[in-house]
mmCIF file of N, CA and C in Angstrom:
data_model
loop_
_atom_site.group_PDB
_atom_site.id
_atom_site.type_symbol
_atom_site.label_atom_id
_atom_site.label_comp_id
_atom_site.label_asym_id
_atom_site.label_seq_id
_atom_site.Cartn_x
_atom_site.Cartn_y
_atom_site.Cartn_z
ATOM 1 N N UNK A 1 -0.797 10.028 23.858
ATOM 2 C CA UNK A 1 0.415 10.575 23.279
ATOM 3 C C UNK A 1 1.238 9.491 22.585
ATOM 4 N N UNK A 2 1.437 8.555 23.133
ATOM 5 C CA UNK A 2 1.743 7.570 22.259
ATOM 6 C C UNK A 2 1.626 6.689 21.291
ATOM 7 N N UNK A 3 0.132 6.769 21.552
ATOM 8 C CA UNK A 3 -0.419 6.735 19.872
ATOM 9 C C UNK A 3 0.047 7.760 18.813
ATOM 10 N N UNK A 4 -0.347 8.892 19.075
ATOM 11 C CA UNK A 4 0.800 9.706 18.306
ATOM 12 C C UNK A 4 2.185 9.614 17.402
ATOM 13 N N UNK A 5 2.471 9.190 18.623
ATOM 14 C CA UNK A 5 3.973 8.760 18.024
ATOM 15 C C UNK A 5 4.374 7.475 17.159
ATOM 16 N N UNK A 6 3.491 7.033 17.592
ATOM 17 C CA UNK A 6 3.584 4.913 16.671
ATOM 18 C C UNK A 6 3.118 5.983 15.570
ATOM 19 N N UNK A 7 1.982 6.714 15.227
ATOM 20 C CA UNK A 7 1.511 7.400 14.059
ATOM 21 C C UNK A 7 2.555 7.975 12.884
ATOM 22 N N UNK A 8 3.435 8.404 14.024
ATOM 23 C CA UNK A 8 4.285 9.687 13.003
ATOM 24 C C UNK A 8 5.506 8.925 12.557
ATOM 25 N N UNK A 9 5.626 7.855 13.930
ATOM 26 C CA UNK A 9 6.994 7.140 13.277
ATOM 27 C C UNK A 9 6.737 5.596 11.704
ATOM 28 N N UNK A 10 5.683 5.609 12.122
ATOM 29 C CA UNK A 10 5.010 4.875 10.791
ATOM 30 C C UNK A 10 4.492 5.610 9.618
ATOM 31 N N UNK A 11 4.253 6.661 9.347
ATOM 32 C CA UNK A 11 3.984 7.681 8.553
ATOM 33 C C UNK A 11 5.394 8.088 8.490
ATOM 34 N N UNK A 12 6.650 7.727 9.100
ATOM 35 C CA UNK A 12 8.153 8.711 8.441
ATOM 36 C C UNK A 12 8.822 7.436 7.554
ATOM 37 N N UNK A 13 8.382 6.018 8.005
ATOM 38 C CA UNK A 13 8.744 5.057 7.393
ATOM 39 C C UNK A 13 7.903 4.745 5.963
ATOM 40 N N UNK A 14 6.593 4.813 6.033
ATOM 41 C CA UNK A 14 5.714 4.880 4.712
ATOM 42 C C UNK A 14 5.799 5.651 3.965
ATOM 43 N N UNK A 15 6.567 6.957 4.629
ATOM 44 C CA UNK A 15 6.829 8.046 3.458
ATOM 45 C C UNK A 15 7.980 7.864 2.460
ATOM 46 N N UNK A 16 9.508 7.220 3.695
ATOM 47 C CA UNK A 16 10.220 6.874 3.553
ATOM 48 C C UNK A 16 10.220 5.964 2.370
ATOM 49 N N UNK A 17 9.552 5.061 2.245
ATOM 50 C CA UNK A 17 9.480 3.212 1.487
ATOM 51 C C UNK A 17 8.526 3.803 0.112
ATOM 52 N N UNK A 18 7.650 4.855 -0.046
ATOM 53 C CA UNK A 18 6.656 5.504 -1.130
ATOM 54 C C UNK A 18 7.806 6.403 -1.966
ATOM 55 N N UNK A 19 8.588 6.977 -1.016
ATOM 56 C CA UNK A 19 9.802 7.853 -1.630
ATOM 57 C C UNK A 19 10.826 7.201 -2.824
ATOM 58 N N UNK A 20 11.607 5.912 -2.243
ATOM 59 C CA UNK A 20 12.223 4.840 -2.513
ATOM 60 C C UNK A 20 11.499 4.208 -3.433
ATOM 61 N N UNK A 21 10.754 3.690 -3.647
ATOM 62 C CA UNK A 21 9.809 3.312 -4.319
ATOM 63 C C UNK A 21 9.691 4.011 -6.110
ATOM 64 N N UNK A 22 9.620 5.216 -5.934
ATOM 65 C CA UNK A 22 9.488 6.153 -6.498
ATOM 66 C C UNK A 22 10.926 6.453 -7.624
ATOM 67 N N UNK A 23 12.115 6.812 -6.530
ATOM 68 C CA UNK A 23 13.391 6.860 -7.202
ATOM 69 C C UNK A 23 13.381 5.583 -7.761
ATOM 70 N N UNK A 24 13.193 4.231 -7.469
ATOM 71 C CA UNK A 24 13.632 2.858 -8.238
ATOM 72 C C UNK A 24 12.678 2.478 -9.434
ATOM 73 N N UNK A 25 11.443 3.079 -9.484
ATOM 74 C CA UNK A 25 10.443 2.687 -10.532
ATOM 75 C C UNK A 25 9.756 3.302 -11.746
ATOM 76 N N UNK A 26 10.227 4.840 -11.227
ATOM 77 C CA UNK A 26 9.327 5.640 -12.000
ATOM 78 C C UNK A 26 10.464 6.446 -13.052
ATOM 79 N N UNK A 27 10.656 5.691 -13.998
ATOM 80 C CA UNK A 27 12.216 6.189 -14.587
ATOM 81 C C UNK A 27 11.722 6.728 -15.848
ATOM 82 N N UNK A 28 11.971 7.975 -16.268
ATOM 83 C CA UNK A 28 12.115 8.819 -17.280
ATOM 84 C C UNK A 28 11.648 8.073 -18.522
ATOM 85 N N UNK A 29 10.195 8.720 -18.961
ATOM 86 C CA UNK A 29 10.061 7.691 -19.997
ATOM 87 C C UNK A 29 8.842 6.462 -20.176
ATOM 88 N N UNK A 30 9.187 6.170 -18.798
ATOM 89 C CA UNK A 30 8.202 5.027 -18.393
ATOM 90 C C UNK A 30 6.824 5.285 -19.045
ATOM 91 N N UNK A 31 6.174 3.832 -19.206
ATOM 92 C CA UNK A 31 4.974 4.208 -19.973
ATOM 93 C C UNK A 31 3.777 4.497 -19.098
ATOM 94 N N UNK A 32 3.830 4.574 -17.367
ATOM 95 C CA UNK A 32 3.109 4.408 -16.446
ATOM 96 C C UNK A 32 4.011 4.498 -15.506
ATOM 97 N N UNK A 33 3.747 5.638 -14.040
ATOM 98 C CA UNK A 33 3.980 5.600 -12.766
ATOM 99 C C UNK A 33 4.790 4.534 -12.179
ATOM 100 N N UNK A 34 5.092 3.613 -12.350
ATOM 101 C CA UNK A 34 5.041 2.115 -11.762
ATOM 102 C C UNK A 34 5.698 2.731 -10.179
ATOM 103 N N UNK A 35 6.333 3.314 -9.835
ATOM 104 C CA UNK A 35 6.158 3.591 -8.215
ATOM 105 C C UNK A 35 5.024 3.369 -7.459
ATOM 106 N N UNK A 36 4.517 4.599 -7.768
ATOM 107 C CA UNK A 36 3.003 4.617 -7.365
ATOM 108 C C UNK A 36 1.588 3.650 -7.101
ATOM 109 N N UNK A 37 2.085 2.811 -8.130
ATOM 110 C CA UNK A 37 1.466 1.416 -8.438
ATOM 111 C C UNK A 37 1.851 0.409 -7.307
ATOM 112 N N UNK A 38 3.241 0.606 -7.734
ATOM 113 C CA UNK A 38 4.040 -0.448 -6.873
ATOM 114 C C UNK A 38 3.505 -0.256 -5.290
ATOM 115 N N UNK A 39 3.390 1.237 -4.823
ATOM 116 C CA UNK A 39 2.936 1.679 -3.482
ATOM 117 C C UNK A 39 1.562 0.817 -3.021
ATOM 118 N N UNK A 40 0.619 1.708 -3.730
ATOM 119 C CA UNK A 40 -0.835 1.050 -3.916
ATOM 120 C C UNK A 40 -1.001 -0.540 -3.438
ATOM 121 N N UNK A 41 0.064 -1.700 -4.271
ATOM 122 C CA UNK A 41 -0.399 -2.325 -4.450
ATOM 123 C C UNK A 41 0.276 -3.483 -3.599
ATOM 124 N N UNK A 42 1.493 -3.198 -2.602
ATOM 125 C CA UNK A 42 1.693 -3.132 -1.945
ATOM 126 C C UNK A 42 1.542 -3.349 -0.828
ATOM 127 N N UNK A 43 0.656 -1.905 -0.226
ATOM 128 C CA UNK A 43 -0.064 -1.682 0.657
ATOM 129 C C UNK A 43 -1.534 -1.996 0.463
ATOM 130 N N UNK A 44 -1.793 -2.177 -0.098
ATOM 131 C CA UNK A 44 -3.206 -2.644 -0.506
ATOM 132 C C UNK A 44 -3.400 -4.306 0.349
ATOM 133 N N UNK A 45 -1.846 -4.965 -0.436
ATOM 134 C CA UNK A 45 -1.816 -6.616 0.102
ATOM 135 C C UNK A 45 -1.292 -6.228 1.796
ATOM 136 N N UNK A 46 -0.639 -5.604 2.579
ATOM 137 C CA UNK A 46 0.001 -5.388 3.877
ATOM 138 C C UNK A 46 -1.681 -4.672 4.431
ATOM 139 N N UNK A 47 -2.145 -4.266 4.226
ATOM 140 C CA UNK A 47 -3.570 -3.805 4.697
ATOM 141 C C UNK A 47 -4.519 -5.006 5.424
ATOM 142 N N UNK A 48 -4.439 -5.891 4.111
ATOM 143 C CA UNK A 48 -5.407 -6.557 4.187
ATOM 144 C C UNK A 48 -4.798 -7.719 5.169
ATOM 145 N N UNK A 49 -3.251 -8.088 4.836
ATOM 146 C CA UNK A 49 -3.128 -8.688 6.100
ATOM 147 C C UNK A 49 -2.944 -8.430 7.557
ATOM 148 N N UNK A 50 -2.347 -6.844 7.779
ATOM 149 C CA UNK A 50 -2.750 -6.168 8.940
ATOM 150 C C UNK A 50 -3.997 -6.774 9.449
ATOM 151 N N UNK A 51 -5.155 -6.602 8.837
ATOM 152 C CA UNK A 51 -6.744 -6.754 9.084
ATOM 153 C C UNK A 51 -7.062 -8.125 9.526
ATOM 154 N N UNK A 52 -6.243 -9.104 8.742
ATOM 155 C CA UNK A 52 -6.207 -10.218 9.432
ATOM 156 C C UNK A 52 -5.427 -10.488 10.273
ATOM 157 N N UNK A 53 -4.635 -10.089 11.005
ATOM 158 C CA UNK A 53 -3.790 -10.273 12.113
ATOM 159 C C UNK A 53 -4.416 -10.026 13.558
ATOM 160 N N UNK A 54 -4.445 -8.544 12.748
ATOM 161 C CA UNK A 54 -5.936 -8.043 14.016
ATOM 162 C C UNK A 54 -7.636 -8.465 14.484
ATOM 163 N N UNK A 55 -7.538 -9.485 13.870
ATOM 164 C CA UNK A 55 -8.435 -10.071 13.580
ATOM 165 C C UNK A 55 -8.396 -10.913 14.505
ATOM 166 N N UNK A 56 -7.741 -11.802 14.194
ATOM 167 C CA UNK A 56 -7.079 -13.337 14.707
ATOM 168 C C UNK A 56 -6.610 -12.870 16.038
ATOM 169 N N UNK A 57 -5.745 -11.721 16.086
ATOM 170 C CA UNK A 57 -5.407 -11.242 17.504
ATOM 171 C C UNK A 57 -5.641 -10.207 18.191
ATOM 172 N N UNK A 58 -7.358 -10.305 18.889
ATOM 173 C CA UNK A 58 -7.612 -9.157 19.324
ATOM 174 C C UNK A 58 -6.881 -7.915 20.347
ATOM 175 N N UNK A 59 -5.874 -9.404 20.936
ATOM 176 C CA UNK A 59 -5.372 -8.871 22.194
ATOM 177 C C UNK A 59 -4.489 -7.851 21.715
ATOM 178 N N UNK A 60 -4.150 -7.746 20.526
ATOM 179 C CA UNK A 60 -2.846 -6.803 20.187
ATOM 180 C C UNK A 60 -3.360 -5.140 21.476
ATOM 181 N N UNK A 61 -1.966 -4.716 21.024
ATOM 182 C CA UNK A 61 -2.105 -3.137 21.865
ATOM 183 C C UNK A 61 -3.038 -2.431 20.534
ATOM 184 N N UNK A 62 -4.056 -1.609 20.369
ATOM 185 C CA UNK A 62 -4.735 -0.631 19.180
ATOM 186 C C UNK A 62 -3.253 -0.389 18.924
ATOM 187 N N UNK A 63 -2.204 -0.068 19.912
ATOM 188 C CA UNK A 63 -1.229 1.221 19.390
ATOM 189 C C UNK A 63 -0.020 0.521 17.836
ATOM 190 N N UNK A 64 -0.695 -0.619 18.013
ATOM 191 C CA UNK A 64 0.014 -1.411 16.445
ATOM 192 C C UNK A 64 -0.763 -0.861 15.556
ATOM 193 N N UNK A 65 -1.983 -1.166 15.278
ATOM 194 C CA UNK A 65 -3.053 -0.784 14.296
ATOM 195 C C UNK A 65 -2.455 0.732 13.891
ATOM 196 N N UNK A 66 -2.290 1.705 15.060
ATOM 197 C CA UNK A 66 -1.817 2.852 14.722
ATOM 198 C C UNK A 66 -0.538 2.969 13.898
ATOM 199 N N UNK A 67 0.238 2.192 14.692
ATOM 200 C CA UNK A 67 1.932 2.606 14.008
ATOM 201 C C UNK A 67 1.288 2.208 12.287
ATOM 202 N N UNK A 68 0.723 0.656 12.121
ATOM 203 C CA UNK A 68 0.923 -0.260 10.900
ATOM 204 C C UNK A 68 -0.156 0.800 9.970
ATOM 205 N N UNK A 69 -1.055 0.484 10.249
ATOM 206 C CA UNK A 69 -2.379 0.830 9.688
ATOM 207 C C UNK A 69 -2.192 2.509 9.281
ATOM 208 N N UNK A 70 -2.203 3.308 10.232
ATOM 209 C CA UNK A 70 -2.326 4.896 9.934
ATOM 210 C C UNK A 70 -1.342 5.173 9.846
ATOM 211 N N UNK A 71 -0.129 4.858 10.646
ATOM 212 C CA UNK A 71 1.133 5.650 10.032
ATOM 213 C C UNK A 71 1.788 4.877 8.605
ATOM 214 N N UNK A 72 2.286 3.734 9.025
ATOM 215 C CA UNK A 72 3.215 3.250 7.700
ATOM 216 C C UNK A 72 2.123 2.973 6.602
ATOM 217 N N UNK A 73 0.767 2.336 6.822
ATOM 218 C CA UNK A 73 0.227 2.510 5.242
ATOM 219 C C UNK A 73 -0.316 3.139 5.078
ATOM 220 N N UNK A 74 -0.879 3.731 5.616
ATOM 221 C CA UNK A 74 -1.191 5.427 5.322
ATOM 222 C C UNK A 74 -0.278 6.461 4.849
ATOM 223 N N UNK A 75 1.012 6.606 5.227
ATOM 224 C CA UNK A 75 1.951 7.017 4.061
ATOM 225 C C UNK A 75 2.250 6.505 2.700
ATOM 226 N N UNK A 76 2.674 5.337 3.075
ATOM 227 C CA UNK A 76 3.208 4.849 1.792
ATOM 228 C C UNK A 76 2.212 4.415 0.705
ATOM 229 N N UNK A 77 0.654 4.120 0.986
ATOM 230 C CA UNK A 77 -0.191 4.223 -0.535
ATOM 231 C C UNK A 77 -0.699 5.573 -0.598
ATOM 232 N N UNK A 78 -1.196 5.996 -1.583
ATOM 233 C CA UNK A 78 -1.160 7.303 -2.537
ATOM 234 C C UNK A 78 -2.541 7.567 -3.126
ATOM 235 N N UNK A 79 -3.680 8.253 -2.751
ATOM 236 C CA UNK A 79 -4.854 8.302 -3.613
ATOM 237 C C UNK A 79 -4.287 9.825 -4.311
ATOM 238 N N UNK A 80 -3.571 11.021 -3.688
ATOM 239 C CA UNK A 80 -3.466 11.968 -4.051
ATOM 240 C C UNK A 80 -2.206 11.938 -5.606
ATOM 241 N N UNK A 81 -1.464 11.309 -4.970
ATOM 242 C CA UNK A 81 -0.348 10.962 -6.522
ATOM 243 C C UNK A 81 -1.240 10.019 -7.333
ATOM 244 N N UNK A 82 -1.375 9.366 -7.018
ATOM 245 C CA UNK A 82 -2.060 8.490 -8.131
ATOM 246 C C UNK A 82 -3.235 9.308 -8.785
ATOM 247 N N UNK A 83 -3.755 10.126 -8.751
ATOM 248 C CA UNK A 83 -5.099 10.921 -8.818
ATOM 249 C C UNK A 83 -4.665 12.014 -9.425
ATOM 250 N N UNK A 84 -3.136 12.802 -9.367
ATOM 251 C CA UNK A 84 -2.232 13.685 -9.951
ATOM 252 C C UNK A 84 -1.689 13.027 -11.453
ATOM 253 N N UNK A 85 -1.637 11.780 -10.880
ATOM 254 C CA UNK A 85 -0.922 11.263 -12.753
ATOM 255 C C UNK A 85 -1.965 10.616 -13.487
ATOM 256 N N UNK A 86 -2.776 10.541 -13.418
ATOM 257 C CA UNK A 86 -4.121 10.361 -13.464
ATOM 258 C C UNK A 86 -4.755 11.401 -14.520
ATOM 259 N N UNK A 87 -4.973 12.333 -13.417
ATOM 260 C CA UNK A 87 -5.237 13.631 -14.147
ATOM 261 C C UNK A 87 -4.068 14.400 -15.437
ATOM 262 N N UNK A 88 -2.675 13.969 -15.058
ATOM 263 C CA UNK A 88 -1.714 13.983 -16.101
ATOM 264 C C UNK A 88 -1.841 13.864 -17.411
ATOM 265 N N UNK A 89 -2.056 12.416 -17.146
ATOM 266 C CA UNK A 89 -2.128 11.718 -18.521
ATOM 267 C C UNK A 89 -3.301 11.838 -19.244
ATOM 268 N N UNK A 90 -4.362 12.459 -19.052
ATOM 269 C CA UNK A 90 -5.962 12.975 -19.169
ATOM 270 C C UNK A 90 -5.322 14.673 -20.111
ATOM 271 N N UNK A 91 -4.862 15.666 -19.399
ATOM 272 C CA UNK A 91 -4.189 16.324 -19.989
ATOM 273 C C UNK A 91 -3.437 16.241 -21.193
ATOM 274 N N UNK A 92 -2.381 14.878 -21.588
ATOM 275 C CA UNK A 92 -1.703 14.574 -22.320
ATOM 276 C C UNK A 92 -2.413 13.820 -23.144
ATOM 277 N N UNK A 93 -4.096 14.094 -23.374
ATOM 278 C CA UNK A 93 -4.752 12.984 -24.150
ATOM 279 C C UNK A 93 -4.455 11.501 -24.843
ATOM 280 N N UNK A 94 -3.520 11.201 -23.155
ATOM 281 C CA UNK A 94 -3.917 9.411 -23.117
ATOM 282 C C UNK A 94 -4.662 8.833 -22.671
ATOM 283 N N UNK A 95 -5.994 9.063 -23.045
ATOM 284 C CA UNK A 95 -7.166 8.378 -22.395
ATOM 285 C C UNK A 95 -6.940 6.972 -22.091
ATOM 286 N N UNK A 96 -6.427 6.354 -22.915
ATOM 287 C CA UNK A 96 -6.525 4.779 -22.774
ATOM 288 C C UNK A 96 -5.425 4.440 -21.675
ATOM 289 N N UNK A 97 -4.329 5.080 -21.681
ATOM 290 C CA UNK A 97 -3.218 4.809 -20.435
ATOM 291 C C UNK A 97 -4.342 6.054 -19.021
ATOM 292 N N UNK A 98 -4.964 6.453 -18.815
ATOM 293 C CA UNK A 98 -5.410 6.880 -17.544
ATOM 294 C C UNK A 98 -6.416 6.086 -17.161
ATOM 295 N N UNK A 99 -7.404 5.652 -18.236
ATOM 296 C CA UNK A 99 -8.148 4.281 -17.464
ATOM 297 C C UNK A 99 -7.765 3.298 -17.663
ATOM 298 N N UNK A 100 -6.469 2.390 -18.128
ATOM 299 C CA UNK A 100 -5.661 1.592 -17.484
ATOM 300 C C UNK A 100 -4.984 1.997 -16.444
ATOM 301 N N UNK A 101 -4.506 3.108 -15.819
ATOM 302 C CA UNK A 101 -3.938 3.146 -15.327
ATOM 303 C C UNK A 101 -4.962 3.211 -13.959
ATOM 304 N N UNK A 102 -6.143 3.429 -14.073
ATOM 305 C CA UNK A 102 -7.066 3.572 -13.209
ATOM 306 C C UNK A 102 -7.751 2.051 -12.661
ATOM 307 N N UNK A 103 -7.661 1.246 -13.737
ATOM 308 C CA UNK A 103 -8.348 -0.129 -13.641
ATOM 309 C C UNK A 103 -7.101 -0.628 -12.703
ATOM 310 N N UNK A 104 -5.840 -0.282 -13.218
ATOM 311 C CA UNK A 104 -4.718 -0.889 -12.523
ATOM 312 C C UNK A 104 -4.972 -0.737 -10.876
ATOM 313 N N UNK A 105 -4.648 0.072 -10.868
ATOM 314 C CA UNK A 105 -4.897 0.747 -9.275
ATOM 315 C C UNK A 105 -6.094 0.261 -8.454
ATOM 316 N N UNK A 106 -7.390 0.408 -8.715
ATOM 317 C CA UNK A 106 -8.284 0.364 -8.318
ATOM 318 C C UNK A 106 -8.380 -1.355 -8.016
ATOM 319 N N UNK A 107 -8.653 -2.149 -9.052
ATOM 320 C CA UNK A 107 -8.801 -3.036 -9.211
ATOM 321 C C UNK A 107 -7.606 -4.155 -8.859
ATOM 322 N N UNK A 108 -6.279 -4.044 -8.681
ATOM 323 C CA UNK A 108 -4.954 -4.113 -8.203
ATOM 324 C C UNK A 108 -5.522 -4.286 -6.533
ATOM 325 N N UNK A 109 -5.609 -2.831 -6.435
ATOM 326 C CA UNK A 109 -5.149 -2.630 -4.757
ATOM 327 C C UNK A 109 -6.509 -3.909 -4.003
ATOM 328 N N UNK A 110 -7.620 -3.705 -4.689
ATOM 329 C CA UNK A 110 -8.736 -4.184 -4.321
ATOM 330 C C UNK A 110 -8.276 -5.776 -3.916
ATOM 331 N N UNK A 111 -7.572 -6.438 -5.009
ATOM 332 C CA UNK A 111 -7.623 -8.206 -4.846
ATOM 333 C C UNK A 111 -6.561 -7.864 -4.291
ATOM 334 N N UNK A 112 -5.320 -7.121 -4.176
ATOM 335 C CA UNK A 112 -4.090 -7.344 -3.127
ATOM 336 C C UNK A 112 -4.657 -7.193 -1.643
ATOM 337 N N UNK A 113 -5.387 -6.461 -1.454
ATOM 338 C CA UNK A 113 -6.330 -6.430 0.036
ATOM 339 C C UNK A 113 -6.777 -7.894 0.327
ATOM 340 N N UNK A 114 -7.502 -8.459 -0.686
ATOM 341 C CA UNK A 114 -8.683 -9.590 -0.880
ATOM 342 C C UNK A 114 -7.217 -10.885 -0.085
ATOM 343 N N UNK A 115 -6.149 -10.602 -1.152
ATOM 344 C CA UNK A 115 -5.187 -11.696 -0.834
ATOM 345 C C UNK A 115 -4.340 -11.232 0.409
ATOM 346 N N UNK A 116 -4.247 -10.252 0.944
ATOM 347 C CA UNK A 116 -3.859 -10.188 2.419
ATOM 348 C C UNK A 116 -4.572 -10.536 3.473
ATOM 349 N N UNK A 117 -5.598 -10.544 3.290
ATOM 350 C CA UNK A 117 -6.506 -11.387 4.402
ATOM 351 C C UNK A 117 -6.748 -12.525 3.955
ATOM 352 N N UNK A 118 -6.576 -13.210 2.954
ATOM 353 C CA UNK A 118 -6.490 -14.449 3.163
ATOM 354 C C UNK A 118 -5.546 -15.316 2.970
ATOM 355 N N UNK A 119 -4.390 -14.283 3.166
ATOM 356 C CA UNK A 119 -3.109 -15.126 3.185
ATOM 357 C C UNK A 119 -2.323 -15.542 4.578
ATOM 358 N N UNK A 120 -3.162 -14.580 5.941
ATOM 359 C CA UNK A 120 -2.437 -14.901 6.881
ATOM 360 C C UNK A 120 -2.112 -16.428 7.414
ATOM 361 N N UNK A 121 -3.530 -17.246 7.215
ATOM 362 C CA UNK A 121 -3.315 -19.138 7.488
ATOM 363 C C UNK A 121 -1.869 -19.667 7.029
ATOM 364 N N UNK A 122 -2.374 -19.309 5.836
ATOM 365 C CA UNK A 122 -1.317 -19.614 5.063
ATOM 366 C C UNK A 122 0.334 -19.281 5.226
ATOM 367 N N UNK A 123 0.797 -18.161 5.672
ATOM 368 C CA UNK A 123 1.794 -18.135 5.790
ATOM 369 C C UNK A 123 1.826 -18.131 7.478
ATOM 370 N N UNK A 124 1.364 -18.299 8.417
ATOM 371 C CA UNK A 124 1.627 -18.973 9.864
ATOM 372 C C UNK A 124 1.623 -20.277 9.890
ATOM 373 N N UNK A 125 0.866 -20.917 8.661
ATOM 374 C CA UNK A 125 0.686 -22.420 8.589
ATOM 375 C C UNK A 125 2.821 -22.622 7.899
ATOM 376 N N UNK A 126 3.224 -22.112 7.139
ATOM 377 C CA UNK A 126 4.695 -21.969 6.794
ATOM 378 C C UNK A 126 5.166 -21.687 7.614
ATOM 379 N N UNK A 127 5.214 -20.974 8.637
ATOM 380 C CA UNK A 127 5.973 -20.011 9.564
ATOM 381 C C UNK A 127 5.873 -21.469 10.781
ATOM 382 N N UNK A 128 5.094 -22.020 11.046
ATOM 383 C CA UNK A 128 4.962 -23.134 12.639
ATOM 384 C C UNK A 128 5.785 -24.422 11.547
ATOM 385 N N UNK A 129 5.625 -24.719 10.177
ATOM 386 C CA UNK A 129 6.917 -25.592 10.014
ATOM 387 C C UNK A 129 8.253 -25.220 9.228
ATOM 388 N N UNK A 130 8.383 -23.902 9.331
ATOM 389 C CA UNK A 130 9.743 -23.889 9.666
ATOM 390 C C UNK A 130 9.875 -23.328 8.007
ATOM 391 N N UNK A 131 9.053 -23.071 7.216
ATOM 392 C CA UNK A 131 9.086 -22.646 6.153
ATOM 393 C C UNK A 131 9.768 -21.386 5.985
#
């Protein structure tokens, strides 16, 4: 049951921060989503260092993995919006802005993952002097 709950209360905060996100980026006009992006890419880099944390520290409780992992980034990145404006702009025969906007995403979220796991040294190596 308490896994549960780390779930839902990290999924009300990822929804929360994807929401926000959204009102500050995606402004009337824009030539591209940039919320959505911003979400993705984001969570893409917080993923990958999740993965290394948990990594490095097996001992954690799973019930972190839950709150971090399934609730908060599991809300807050987006295959279904991103996949909606996607299909948008395909409609609005901007081919060239939907597979940029597709390379963005895809290829984005991919090396922000790549650089969350290999950024944890690095910023505990800052964090023990005081950085």
């Amino acid at each position: 049951m308490f896994h549960v709950l780390a779930i839902c209360a990290g999924a009300c905060a990822g929804a929360l921060a994807r929401w926000q996100l959204g009102l500050w980026l995606n402004t009337q006009g824009a030539l591209l989503p940039w919320g959505t992006l911003a979400a993705n890419l984001i969570g893409g880099y917080l993923i990958g260092l999740c993965l290394a944390l948990f990594q490095a520290l097996p001992q954690l409780d799973p019930v972190w993995r839950a709150l971090l992992i399934t609730g908060f980034l599991g809300a807050l990145t987006t295959f279904s919006t991103f996949s909606a404006e996607v299909v948008g702009l395909l409609q609005q025969q901007r081919l060239s802005q939907a597979l940029g906007l597709c390379a963005l995403h895809v290829a984005g979220s991919l090396c922000m993952t790549w650089a969350g796991l290999h950024s944890l040294p690095w910023l505990w190596a800052g964090a023990r002097q005081g950085v």
